Amino acid sequence: MALQPRFWKCLSVCRNLECGLASLATISTPAIQHDVATKENEAVAPEFTNRNPRNLELLGVARKERGWATVWPSREFWHR
C-alpha cells in the first residue's frame, strides 16, 4: 500500500511534464473547421406554397375564403 502514493505522485509528474503518455493526456485539441460557403443554402424561395391550410387556420393567421353564405351550416373554416 505504500507504493500507491508514490505511483500517483509519479503519475501527476508525468502528466505535468507531458512525457508522451497518450493515454494519460487530458487536453483535447478541437478539430479544424473549414469555412464553407453557406450563402447558397440560406437563400429563401420568393414564393411559398402552403400545403397545410388547416395549420394556418389553427394559428389564427388565415381563414377560409368567403363565398359560402348560402350554405348551412356556416363554412368559414376548413374543418370543424
Coordinates of N, CA and C in Angstrom, one line a residue:
M1 N 0.8 -1.2 0.0 CA 0.0 0.0 0.0 C 0.8 1.3 0.0
A2 N 2.1 1.1 0.4 CA 3.0 2.3 0.4 C 3.3 2.7 -1.0
L3 N 3.2 1.9 -2.0 CA 3.5 2.3 -3.4 C 2.5 3.1 -4.0
Q4 N 1.3 3.1 -3.5 CA 0.2 3.8 -4.2 C 0.4 5.3 -4.1
P5 N 0.8 5.9 -3.0 CA 1.1 7.4 -3.1 C 2.2 7.7 -4.0
R6 N 3.3 6.9 -4.0 CA 4.4 7.2 -5.0 C 3.9 7.1 -6.4
F7 N 3.1 6.1 -6.7 CA 2.6 5.9 -8.1 C 1.8 7.1 -8.5
W8 N 0.9 7.6 -7.6 CA 0.1 8.8 -8.0 C 0.9 10.0 -8.1
K9 N 2.0 10.1 -7.3 CA 2.9 11.3 -7.4 C 3.6 11.3 -8.7
C10 N 4.1 10.1 -9.1 CA 4.8 9.9 -10.4 C 3.9 10.2 -11.5
L11 N 2.7 9.7 -11.4 CA 1.7 9.9 -12.5 C 1.4 11.4 -12.7
S12 N 1.2 12.1 -11.6 CA 1.0 13.5 -11.7 C 2.2 14.3 -12.3
V13 N 3.4 13.8 -12.0 CA 4.6 14.5 -12.6 C 4.6 14.2 -14.1
C14 N 4.3 13.0 -14.5 CA 4.3 12.6 -15.9 C 3.2 13.5 -16.7
R15 N 2.1 13.7 -16.0 CA 1.1 14.5 -16.7 C 1.5 15.9 -16.8
N16 N 2.2 16.4 -15.8 CA 2.6 17.8 -15.9 C 3.7 18.0 -16.9
L17 N 4.6 17.0 -17.1 CA 5.7 17.1 -18.0 C 5.3 16.8 -19.4
E18 N 4.1 16.2 -19.6 CA 3.7 15.7 -20.9 C 4.7 14.8 -21.5
C19 N 5.0 13.7 -20.8 CA 6.1 12.8 -21.2 C 5.7 11.9 -22.3
G20 N 4.7 12.1 -23.0 CA 4.4 11.3 -24.1 C 3.4 10.1 -23.9
L21 N 2.8 10.1 -22.7 CA 1.8 9.0 -22.4 C 0.5 9.5 -23.0
A22 N 0.1 9.0 -24.1 CA -1.1 9.5 -24.8 C -2.3 9.1 -24.0
S23 N -2.3 8.0 -23.3 CA -3.5 7.5 -22.6 C -3.7 8.4 -21.4
L24 N -2.7 9.1 -20.9 CA -2.9 10.0 -19.7 C -3.2 11.4 -20.1
A25 N -3.2 11.8 -21.4 CA -3.4 13.1 -21.8 C -4.9 13.5 -21.6
T26 N -5.1 14.6 -21.0 CA -6.5 15.1 -20.8 C -6.8 16.3 -21.7
I27 N -5.9 16.8 -22.4 CA -6.1 18.0 -23.2 C -6.5 17.5 -24.6
S28 N -7.6 18.1 -25.0 CA -8.0 17.7 -26.4 C -7.9 18.9 -27.3
T29 N -7.5 18.7 -28.5 CA -7.5 19.8 -29.4 C -8.7 19.8 -30.3
P30 N -9.3 21.0 -30.6 CA -10.5 21.0 -31.4 C -10.1 20.7 -32.9
A31 N -11.1 20.0 -33.5 CA -10.9 19.7 -35.0 C -10.9 21.0 -35.8
I32 N -10.1 21.1 -36.8 CA -10.1 22.2 -37.6 C -11.3 22.3 -38.5
Q33 N -12.0 23.4 -38.4 CA -13.2 23.6 -39.2 C -13.0 24.5 -40.4
H34 N -13.2 23.9 -41.5 CA -13.0 24.7 -42.8 C -14.2 25.6 -43.0
D35 N -14.0 26.8 -43.5 CA -15.1 27.7 -43.9 C -15.8 27.2 -45.1
V36 N -17.1 27.0 -45.0 CA -17.9 26.5 -46.2 C -18.8 27.7 -46.6
A37 N -18.9 27.9 -47.9 CA -19.8 28.9 -48.4 C -21.3 28.4 -48.2
T38 N -22.0 29.0 -47.3 CA -23.3 28.5 -47.0 C -24.4 29.5 -47.5
K39 N -23.9 30.5 -48.2 CA -24.9 31.5 -48.7 C -25.9 30.9 -49.7
E40 N -25.4 29.9 -50.5 CA -26.3 29.2 -51.4 C -27.4 28.4 -50.7
N41 N -27.1 27.9 -49.5 CA -28.1 27.2 -48.7 C -29.1 28.1 -48.0
E42 N -28.7 29.3 -47.8 CA -29.5 30.2 -47.0 C -30.5 31.0 -47.8
A43 N -30.5 30.8 -49.1 CA -31.5 31.5 -50.0 C -32.9 31.0 -49.7
V44 N -33.8 32.0 -49.6 CA -35.2 31.7 -49.3 C -36.0 31.8 -50.6
A45 N -36.9 30.9 -50.8 CA -37.7 30.9 -52.0 C -38.6 32.2 -52.0
P46 N -38.7 32.9 -53.1 CA -39.6 34.1 -53.1 C -41.1 33.7 -53.0
E47 N -41.5 32.6 -53.5 CA -42.9 32.1 -53.4 C -42.9 30.9 -52.6
F48 N -43.9 30.9 -51.7 CA -44.1 29.8 -50.8 C -45.5 29.2 -50.9
T49 N -45.6 27.9 -51.1 CA -46.9 27.3 -51.3 C -47.2 26.5 -50.0
N50 N -48.2 26.9 -49.3 CA -48.6 26.3 -48.1 C -49.4 25.0 -48.5
R51 N -49.0 23.9 -48.0 CA -49.7 22.6 -48.3 C -50.6 22.2 -47.1
N52 N -50.6 23.0 -46.1 CA -51.4 22.7 -44.9 C -52.3 23.9 -44.5
P53 N -53.4 24.2 -45.1 CA -54.2 25.3 -44.7 C -54.8 25.2 -43.3
R54 N -55.0 24.0 -42.9 CA -55.5 23.8 -41.5 C -54.6 24.4 -40.5
N55 N -53.3 24.3 -40.7 CA -52.3 24.8 -39.7 C -52.5 26.3 -39.6
L56 N -52.6 27.0 -40.7 CA -52.7 28.5 -40.7 C -54.0 28.9 -40.0
E57 N -55.1 28.1 -40.2 CA -56.3 28.3 -39.6 C -56.2 28.2 -38.1
L58 N -55.6 27.2 -37.6 CA -55.4 26.9 -36.2 C -54.5 28.0 -35.5
L59 N -53.6 28.5 -36.3 CA -52.7 29.6 -35.8 C -53.5 31.0 -35.8
G60 N -54.6 31.0 -36.4 CA -55.3 32.3 -36.5 C -54.8 33.2 -37.5
V61 N -54.0 32.7 -38.5 CA -53.4 33.6 -39.5 C -54.3 33.7 -40.7
A62 N -54.9 32.6 -41.1 CA -55.7 32.6 -42.3 C -57.1 32.0 -42.0
R63 N -58.1 32.5 -42.7 CA -59.4 31.9 -42.6 C -59.8 31.4 -44.0
K64 N -60.8 30.6 -44.1 CA -61.3 30.1 -45.4 C -61.9 31.2 -46.1
E65 N -61.7 31.2 -47.5 CA -62.3 32.2 -48.3 C -63.8 32.3 -48.1
R66 N -64.4 33.5 -48.2 CA -65.9 33.6 -48.1 C -66.5 33.2 -49.4
G67 N -67.8 33.1 -49.4 CA -68.5 32.7 -50.6 C -69.4 31.6 -50.4
W68 N -69.5 31.1 -49.1 CA -70.4 30.0 -48.8 C -71.6 30.6 -48.0
A69 N -72.0 31.8 -48.2 CA -73.1 32.4 -47.4 C -74.4 31.7 -47.5
T70 N -74.7 31.0 -48.6 CA -76.0 30.3 -48.8 C -76.0 28.9 -48.2
V71 N -74.9 28.4 -47.8 CA -74.7 27.1 -47.3 C -74.9 27.0 -45.8
W72 N -75.8 26.1 -45.3 CA -75.9 25.9 -43.9 C -75.4 24.6 -43.5
P73 N -74.6 24.4 -42.5 CA -74.1 25.4 -41.5 C -73.0 26.2 -42.1
S74 N -72.6 27.2 -41.4 CA -71.6 28.1 -41.9 C -70.3 27.4 -42.2
R75 N -69.6 27.7 -43.3 CA -68.4 27.0 -43.6 C -67.2 28.0 -43.7
E76 N -67.0 28.7 -42.7 CA -65.9 29.7 -42.6 C -64.6 29.0 -42.4
F77 N -64.6 27.8 -41.9 CA -63.4 27.1 -41.6 C -63.3 25.9 -42.4
W78 N -62.0 25.4 -42.6 CA -61.8 24.2 -43.4 C -62.3 23.0 -42.6
H79 N -62.1 22.9 -41.4 CA -62.5 21.7 -40.6 C -63.1 22.3 -39.3
R80 N -64.1 21.6 -38.8 CA -64.7 22.0 -37.6 C -64.9 20.8 -36.6

